[in-house]
Coordinates of C-alpha atoms in Angstrom, one line a residue:
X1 CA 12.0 46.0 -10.5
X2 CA 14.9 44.1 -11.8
X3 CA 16.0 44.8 -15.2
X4 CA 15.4 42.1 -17.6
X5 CA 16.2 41.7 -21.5
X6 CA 13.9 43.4 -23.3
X7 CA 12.9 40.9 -26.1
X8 CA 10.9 38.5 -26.5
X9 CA 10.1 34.8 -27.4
X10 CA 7.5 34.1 -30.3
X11 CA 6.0 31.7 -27.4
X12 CA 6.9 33.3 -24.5
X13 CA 3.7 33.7 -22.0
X14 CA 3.2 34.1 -18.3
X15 CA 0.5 33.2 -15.9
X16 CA 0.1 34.7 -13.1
X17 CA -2.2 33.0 -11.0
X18 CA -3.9 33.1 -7.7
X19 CA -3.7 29.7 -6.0
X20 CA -6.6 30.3 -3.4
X21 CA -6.0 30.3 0.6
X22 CA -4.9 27.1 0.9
X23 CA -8.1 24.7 -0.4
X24 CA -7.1 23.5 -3.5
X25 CA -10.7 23.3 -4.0
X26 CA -11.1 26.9 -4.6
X27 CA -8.5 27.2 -7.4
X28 CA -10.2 28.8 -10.1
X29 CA -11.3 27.2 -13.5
X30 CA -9.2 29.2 -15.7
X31 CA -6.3 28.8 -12.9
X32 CA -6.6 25.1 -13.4
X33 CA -6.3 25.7 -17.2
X34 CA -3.0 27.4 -17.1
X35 CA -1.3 25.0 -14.8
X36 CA -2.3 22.3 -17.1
X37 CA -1.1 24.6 -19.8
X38 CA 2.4 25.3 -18.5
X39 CA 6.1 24.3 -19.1
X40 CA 6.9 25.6 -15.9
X41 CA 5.8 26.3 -12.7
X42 CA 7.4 28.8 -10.0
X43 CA 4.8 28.4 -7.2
X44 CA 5.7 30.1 -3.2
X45 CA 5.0 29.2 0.3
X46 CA 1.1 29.8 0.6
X47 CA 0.4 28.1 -2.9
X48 CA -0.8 24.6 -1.8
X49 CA 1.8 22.1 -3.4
X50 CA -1.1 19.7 -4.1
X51 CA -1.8 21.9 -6.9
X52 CA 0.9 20.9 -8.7
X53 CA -1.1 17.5 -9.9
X54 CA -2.9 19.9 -12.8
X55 CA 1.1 20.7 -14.3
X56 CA 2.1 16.4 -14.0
X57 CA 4.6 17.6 -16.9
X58 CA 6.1 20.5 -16.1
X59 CA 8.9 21.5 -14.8
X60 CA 8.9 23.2 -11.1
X61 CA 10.6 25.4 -9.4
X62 CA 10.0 26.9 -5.5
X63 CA 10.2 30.4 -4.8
X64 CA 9.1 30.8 -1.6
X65 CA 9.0 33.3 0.9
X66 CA 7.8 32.7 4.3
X67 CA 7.8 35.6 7.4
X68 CA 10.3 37.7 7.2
X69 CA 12.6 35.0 5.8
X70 CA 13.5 34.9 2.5
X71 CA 14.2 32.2 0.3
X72 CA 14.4 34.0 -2.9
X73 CA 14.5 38.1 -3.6
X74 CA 11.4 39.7 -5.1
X75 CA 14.0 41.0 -7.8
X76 CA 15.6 37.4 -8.6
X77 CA 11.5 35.9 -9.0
X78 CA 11.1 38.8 -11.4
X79 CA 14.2 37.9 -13.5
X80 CA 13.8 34.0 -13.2
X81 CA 10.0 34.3 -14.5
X82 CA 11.4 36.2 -17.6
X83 CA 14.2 34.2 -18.0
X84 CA 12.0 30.7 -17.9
X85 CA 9.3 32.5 -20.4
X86 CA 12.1 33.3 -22.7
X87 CA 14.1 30.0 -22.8
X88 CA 14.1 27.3 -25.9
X89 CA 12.2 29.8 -28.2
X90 CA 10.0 30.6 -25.8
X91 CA 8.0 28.6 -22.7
X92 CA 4.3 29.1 -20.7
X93 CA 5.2 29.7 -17.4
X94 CA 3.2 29.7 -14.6
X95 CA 3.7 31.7 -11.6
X96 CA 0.8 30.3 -9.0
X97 CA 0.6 33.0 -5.8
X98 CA -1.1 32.2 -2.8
X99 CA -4.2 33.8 -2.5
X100 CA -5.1 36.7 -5.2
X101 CA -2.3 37.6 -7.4
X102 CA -2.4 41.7 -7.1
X103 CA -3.7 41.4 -2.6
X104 CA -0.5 42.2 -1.1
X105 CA 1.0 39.5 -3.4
X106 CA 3.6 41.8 -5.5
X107 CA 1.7 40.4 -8.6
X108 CA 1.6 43.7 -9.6
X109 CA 5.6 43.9 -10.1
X110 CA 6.0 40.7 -12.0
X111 CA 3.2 41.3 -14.3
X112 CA 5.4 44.9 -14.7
X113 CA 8.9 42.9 -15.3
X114 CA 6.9 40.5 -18.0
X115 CA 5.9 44.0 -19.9
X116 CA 9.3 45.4 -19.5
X117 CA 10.7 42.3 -21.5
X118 CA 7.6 42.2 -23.8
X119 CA 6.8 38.7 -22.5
X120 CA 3.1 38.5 -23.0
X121 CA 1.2 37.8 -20.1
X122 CA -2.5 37.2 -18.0
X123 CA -3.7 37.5 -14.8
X124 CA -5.8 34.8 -13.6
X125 CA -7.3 36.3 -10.4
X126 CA -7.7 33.7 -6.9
X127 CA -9.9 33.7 -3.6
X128 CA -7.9 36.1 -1.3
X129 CA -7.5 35.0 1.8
X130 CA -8.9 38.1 2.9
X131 CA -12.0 37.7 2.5
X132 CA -11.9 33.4 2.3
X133 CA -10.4 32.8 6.1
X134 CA -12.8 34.9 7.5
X135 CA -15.8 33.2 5.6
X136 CA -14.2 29.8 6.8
X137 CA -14.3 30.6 9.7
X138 CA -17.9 32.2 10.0
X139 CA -17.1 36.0 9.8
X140 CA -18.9 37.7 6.6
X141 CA -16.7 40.7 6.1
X142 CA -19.6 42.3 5.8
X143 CA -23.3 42.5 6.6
X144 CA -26.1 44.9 6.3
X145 CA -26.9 45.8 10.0
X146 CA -23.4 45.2 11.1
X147 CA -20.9 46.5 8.8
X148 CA -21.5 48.1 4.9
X149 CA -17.2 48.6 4.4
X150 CA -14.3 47.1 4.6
X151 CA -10.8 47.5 4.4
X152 CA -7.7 45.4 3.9
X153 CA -4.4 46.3 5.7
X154 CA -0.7 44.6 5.5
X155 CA 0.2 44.3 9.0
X156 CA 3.8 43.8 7.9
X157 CA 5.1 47.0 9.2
X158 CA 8.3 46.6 7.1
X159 CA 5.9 48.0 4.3
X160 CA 5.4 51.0 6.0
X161 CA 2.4 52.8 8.1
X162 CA -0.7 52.0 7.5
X163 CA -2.5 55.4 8.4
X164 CA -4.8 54.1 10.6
X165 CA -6.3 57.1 11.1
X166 CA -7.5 57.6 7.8
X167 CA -10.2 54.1 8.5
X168 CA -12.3 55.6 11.2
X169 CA -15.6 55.1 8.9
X170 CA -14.4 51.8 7.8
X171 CA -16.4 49.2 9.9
X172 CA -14.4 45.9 9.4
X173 CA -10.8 46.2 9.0
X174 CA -8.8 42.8 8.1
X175 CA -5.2 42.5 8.3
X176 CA -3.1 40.2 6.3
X177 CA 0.8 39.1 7.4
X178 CA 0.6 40.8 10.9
X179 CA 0.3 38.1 13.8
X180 CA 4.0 39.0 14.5
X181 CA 3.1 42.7 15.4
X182 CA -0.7 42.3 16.7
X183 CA 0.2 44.0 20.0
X184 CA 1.6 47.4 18.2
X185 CA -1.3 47.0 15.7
X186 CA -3.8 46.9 18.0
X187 CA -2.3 49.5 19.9
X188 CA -2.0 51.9 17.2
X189 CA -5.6 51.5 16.1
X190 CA -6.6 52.0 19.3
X191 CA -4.4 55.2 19.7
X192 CA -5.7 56.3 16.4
X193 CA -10.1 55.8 17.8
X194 CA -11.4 52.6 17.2
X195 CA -12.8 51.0 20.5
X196 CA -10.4 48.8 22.5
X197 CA -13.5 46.8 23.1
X198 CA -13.9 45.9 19.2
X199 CA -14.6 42.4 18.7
X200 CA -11.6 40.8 16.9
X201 CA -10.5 37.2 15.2
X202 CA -7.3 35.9 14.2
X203 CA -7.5 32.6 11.9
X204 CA -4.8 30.4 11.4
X205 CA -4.4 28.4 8.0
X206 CA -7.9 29.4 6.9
X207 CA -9.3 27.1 5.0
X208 CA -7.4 24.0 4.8
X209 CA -7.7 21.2 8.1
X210 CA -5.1 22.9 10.1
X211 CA -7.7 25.8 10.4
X212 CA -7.9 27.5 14.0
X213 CA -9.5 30.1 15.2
X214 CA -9.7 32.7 18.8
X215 CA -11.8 35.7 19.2
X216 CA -11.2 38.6 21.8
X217 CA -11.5 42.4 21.8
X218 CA -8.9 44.7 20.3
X219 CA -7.5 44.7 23.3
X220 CA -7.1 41.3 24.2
X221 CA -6.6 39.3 21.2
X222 CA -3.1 39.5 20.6
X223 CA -2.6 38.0 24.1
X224 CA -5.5 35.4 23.1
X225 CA -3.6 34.8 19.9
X226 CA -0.2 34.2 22.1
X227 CA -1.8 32.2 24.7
X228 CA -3.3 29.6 21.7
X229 CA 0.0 29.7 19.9
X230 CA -0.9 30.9 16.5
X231 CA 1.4 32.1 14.2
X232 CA 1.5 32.8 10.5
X233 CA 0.2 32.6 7.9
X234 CA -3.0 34.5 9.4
X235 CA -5.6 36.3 9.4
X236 CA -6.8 39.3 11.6
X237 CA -10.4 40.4 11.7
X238 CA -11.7 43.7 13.6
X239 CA -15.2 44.4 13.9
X240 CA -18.5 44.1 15.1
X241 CA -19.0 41.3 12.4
X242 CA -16.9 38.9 14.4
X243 CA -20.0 38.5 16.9
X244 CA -22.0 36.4 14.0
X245 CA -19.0 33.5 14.3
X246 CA -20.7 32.1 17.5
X247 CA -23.6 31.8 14.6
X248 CA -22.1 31.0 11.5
X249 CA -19.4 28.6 12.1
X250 CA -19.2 25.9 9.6
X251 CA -16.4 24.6 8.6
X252 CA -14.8 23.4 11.9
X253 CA -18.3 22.4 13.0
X254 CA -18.7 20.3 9.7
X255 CA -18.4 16.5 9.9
X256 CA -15.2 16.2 8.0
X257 CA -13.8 18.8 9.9
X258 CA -10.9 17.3 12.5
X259 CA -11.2 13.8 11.5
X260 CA -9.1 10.7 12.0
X261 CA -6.3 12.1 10.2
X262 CA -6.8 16.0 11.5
X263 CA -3.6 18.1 11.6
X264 CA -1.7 15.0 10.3
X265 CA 0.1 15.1 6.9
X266 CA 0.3 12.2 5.0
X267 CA 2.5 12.0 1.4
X268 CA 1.3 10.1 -1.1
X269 CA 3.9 8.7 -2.9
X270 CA 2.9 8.6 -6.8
X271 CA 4.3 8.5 -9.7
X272 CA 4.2 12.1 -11.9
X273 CA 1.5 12.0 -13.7
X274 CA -0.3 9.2 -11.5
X275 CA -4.4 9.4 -9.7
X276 CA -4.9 11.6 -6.9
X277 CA -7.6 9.3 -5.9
X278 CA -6.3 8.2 -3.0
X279 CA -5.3 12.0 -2.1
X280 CA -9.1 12.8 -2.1
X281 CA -9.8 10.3 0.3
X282 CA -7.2 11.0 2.6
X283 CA -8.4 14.8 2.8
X284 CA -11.8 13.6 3.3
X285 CA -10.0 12.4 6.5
X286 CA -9.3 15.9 7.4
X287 CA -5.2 14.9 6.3
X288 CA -2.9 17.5 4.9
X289 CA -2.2 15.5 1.8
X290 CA 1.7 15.9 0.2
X291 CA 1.8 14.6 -3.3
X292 CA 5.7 13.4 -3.9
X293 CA 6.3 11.6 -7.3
X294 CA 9.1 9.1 -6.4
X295 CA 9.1 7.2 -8.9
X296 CA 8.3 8.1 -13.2
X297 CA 7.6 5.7 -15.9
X298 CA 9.5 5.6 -19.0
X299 CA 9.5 4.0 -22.6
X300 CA 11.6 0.8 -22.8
X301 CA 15.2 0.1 -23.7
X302 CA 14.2 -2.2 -26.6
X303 CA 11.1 -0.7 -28.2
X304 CA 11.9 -3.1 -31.4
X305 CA 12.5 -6.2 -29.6
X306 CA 9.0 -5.1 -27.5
X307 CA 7.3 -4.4 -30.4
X308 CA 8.1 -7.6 -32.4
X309 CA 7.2 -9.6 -29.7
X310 CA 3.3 -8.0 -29.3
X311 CA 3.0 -7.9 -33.3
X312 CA 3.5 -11.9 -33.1
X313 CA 1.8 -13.4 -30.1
X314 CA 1.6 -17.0 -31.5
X315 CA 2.8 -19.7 -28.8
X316 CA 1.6 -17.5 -26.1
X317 CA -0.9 -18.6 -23.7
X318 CA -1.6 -16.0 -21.2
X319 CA -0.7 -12.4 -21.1
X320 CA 0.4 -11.7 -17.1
X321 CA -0.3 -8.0 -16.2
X322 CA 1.1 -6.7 -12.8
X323 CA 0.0 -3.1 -12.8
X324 CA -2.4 -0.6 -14.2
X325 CA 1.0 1.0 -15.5
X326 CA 1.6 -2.2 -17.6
X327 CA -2.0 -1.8 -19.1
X328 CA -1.3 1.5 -20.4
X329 CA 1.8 0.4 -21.9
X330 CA 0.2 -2.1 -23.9
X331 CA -2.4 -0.6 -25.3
X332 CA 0.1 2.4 -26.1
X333 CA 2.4 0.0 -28.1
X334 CA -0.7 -2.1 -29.6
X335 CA -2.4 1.3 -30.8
X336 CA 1.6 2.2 -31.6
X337 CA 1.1 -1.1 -34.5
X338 CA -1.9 -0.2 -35.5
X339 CA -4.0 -2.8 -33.3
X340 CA -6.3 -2.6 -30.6
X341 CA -7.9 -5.2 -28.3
X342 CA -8.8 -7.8 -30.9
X343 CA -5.1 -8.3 -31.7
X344 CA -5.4 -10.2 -27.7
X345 CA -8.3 -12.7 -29.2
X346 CA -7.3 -16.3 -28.5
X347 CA -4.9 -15.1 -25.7
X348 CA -5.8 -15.2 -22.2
X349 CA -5.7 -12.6 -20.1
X350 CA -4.2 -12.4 -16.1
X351 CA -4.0 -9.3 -14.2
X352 CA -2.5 -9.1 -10.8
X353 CA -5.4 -7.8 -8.7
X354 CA -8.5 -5.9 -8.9
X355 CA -7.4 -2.4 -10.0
X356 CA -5.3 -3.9 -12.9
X357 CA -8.3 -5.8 -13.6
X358 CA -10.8 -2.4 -14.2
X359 CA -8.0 -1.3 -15.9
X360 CA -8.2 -3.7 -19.0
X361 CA -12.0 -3.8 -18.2
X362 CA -11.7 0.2 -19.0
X363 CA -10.1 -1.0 -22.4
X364 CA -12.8 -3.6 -23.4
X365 CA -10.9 -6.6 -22.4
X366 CA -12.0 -8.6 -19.1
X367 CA -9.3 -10.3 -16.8
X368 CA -9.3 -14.5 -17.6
X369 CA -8.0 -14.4 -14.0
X370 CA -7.3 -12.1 -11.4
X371 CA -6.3 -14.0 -7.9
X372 CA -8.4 -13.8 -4.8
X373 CA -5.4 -12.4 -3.1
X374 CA -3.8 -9.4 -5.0
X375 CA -0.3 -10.0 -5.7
X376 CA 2.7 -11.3 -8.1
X377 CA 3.1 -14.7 -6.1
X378 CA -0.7 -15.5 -5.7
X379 CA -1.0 -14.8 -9.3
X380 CA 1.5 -16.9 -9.6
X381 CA 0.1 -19.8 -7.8
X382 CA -3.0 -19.8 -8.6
X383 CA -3.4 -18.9 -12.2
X384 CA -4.8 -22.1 -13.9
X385 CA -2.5 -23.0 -16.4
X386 CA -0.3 -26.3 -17.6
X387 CA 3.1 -27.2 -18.5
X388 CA 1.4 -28.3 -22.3
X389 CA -0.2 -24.8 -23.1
X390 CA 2.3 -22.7 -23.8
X391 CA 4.3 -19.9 -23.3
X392 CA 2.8 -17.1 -19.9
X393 CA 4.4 -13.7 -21.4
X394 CA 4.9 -11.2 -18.5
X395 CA 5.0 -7.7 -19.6
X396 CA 6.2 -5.6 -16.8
X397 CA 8.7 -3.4 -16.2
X398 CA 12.6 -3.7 -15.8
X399 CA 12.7 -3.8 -11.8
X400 CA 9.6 -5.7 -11.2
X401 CA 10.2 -8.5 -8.1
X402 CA 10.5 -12.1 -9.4
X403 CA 7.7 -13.8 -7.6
X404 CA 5.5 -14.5 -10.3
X405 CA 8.9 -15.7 -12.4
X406 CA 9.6 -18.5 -9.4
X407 CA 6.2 -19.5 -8.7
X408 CA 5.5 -20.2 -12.2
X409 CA 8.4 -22.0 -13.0
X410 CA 8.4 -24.1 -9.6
X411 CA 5.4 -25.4 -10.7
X412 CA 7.3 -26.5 -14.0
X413 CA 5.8 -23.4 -16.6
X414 CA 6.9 -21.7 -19.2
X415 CA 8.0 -17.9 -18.3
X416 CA 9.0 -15.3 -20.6
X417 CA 9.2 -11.6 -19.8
X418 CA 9.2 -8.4 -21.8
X419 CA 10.1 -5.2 -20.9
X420 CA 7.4 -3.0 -21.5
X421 CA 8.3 0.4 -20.1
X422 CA 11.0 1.4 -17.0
X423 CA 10.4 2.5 -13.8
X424 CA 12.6 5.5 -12.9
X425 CA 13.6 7.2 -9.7
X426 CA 12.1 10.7 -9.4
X427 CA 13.7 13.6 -7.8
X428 CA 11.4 15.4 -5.6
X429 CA 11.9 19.5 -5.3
X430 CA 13.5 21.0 -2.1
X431 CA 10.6 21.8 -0.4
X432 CA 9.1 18.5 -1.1
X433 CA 11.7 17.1 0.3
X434 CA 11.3 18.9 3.3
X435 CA 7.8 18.7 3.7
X436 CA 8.3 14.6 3.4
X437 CA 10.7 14.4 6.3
X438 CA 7.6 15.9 8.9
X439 CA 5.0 13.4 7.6
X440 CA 3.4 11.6 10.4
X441 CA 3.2 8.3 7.6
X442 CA 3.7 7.6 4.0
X443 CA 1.9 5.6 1.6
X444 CA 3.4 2.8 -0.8
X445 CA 1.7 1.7 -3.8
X446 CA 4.7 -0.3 -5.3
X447 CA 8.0 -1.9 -4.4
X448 CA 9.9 0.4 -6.1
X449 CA 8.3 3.3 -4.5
X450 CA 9.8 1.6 -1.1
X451 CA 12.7 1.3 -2.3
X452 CA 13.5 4.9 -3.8
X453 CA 11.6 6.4 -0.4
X454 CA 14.6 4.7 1.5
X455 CA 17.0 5.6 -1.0
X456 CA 15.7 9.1 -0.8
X457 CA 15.0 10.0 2.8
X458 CA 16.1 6.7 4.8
X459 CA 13.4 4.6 6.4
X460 CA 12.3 6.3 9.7
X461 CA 9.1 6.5 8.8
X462 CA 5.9 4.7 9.7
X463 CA 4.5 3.5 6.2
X464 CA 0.9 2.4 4.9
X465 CA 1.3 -0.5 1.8
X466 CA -0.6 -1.2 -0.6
X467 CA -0.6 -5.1 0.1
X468 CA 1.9 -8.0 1.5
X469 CA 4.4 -7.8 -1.6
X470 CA 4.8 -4.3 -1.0
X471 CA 4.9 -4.2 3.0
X472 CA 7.5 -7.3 2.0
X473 CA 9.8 -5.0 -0.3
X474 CA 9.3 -1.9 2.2
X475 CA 10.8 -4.1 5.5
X476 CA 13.8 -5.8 3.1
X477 CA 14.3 -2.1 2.2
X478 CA 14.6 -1.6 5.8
X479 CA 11.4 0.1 7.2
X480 CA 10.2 -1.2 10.2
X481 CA 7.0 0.5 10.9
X482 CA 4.8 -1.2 8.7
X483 CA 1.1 -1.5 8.4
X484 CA -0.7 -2.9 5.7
X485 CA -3.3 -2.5 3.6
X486 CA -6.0 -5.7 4.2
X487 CA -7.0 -5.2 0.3
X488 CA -5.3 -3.9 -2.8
X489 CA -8.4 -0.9 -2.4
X490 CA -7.6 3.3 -2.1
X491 CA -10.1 2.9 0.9
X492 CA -7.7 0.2 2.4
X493 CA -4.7 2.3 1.6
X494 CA -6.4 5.0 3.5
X495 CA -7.9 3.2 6.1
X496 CA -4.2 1.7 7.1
X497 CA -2.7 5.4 6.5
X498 CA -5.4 6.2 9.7
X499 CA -4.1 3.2 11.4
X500 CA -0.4 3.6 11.1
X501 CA -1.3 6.9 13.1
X502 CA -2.6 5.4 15.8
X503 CA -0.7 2.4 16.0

């Protein structure tokens, strides 16, 4: 264990948190808590990234370790946790571990370095893949007339022998980190008694959609395991247990199991703090689902000027809304005033599609219009307004596209905009980053996320948008593989995800 200062912050506190097996689904309650909790997050290589959506605010950082190849010492993640818990008088830091925090995870020695510097801290225990792979995949570790013990093993012989002789009377033996050295493990046990004729298991990315899974004998299955091309992280199961999988297979039997978008990841490109809506139904596809925020709203330049403007809405005829973003800003600066919906009475209102439309709905205020094509230029064209009635305010943001501005004002209106918060490039992590570049296609929800995607990674990507305007601004941004939604919908945005695939 590294040294580390021994003092502490007034409101210094660590987490330490198992993040499950891989479904994010099995993240525990109080696990969930604490990320929402957190300043920072220092998360590793088995911890599913999509957890990250319960910490929108916090600041993370990627410790991973993957295989024998380190990214980061066990020493330097001991003295960065400390270090983060301890900065600006004291942050909650979150330190989310795949699987269970103290199952061969080396929880044990950051929970140590956190007492050493008097950093209070919890242990929020996960599902260890241990015993969740094997259950995926239809094994029970145990069961009455087959096997009444178990033991778990690292198979990561660079932590020393195991002692296999010493498990003779254990009946199921599972070993964690050891699909590199399954031929000397399975010879050693053998050399040490049990049965070459065991029934064995190895399962690949238990859990999650990239779940695979080959049964042999002790003898055989590291060449079945070869010959199928699994590799880590896995798990290995030995025992007569492994004969109920031919029974109790459920998960890669069940009907979401390798769907459409099986083995596929897809990244959703989303703003921070945004819905992961359309994540759920992209799972529900059987996709790996990457979460990158591209883009992050922020308040307006000219907060006074904004402000003025809402406070006195006299001359205006309609109030144009192009995004659910633009809703939330409004009611942010009306509740800012002291107003709320009522202050809108006499003012017509126009959102830009559907969603925009449930989003004022949600707020008490219906839509006066909302085109029967989503978008800024059929709002544009078919909002049902004169050149007598006044002024059509547009409160957007400072980037947004100047469709509706030319439509209206071709057809001889009077436009007026107002910048009502900023749109913001984000600046995904490293391993974001990396995971982006292998994503077989990436959704668009906005222009802007187009253009920062380019701006970010280049364009050699097969994208799913979220309507014409924003297939438009993804090919002038210089993507050509395009598909597009065939309505501004989550279930469209998926449903062209699944086609871009195929296409």
């Amino acid at each position: 264990m590294t040294d580390v200062p021994a003092s502490a912050s007034p409101r210094a506190f660590v987490s330490l948190i198992g993040a499950g097996p891989g479904d994010p689904g099995l993240l525990t309650l109080r696990g969930m808590q604490a990320l929402q909790e957190a300043d920072v997050v220092l998360f590793d290589y088995l911890a599913n990234p999509d957890l990250l959506r319960f910490a929108p605010q916090a600041e993370t950082i990627y410790v991973g370790k993957k295989g024998f190849s380190e990214y980061i010492s066990q020493e330097q993640i001991n003295a960065l946790l400390v270090r983060k818990a301890q900065e600006h008088g004291g942050r909650r830091v979150a330190r989310l571990k795949g699987g269970d925090v103290f199952v061969f995870g080396r929880g044990g020695e950051e929970a140590e370095a956190c007492a050493h510097a008097m950093v209070p801290f919890e242990v929020v225990p996960g599902v260890s893949s241990a015993i969740a792979a094997p259950a995926y995949a239809g094994i029970p570790v145990t069961h009455r007339e087959a096997a009444r013990s178990f033991a778990v093993l690292t198979g990561n012989t660079r932590e020393g022998g195991a002692h296999y002789e010493r498990l003779s009377g254990v009946d199921t033996l599972v070993l964690l980190m050891g699909v590199r050295n399954l031929d000397q493990i399975a010879a050693d046990l053998i050399a040490a008694g049990r049965d070459p004729q065991t029934p064995a298991a190895t399962v690949q990315w238990g859990t999650t959609p990239q779940q695979r899974a080959v049964t042999g004998t002790l003898a055989t299955i590291a060449d079945v395991v070869r010959a199928a091309g699994l590799e880590a992280p896995a798990v290995t199961v030995v025992g007569e247990v492994v004969r109920l999988r031919d029974t109790l297979r459920w998960f890669d039997t069940a009907p979401g199991f390798g769907g459409p978008l099986a083995g596929k990841t897809v990244a959703v490109t989303r703003t921070r703090d945004g819905a992961s809506g359309l994540s759920d139904r992209l799972r529900a596809r059987g996709a790996s689902v990457l979460e990158v925020p591209l883009i992050r709203f922020a308040p307006t330049a000219r907060p006074g000027e904004l402000r003025a403007r809402l406070r006195d809405l006299s001359g205006v005829a309609w109030l144009l809304l192009s995004s659910n973003q633009a809703v939330s800003s409004l009611f942010t600066h009306l509740d800012a005033l002291g107003l709320d919906a009522r202050h809108l009475a006499g003012v017509r209102v126009a959102a830009v599609g559907p969603s925009t439309a449930r989003s004022l709905a949600e707020r008490g205020v219906r839509a006066d219009f909302v085109p029967a094509t989503p978008g800024a230029r059929h709002l544009g064209a078919g909002l049902p307004a004169g050149p007598e009635e006044g002024t059509l305010l547009h409160l957007t943001s400072q980037v947004a596209e100047d469709d509706l501005q030319r439509a209206l004002e071709e057809r001889g209106l009077t436009y007026e905009r107002e910048e009502l918060y900023r749109t913001e490039p984000a600046q995904p992590d490293d391993l974001s980053m990396d995971r982006l570049r292998g994503a077989a296609v990436v959704t668009l929800a906005s222009g802007s996320a187009a253009r920062h995607l380019a701006a970010l990674a280049g364009t050699a990507f097969r994208v799913a948008a979220m309507g014409p305007q924003t297939a438009d601004a993804a090919r002038e941004a210089g993507f050509t593989q395009v598909t597009v939604a065939h309505e501004a919908t989550l279930d469209a945005l998926a449903q062209a995800a699944e086609a871009a695939i195929q296409a």
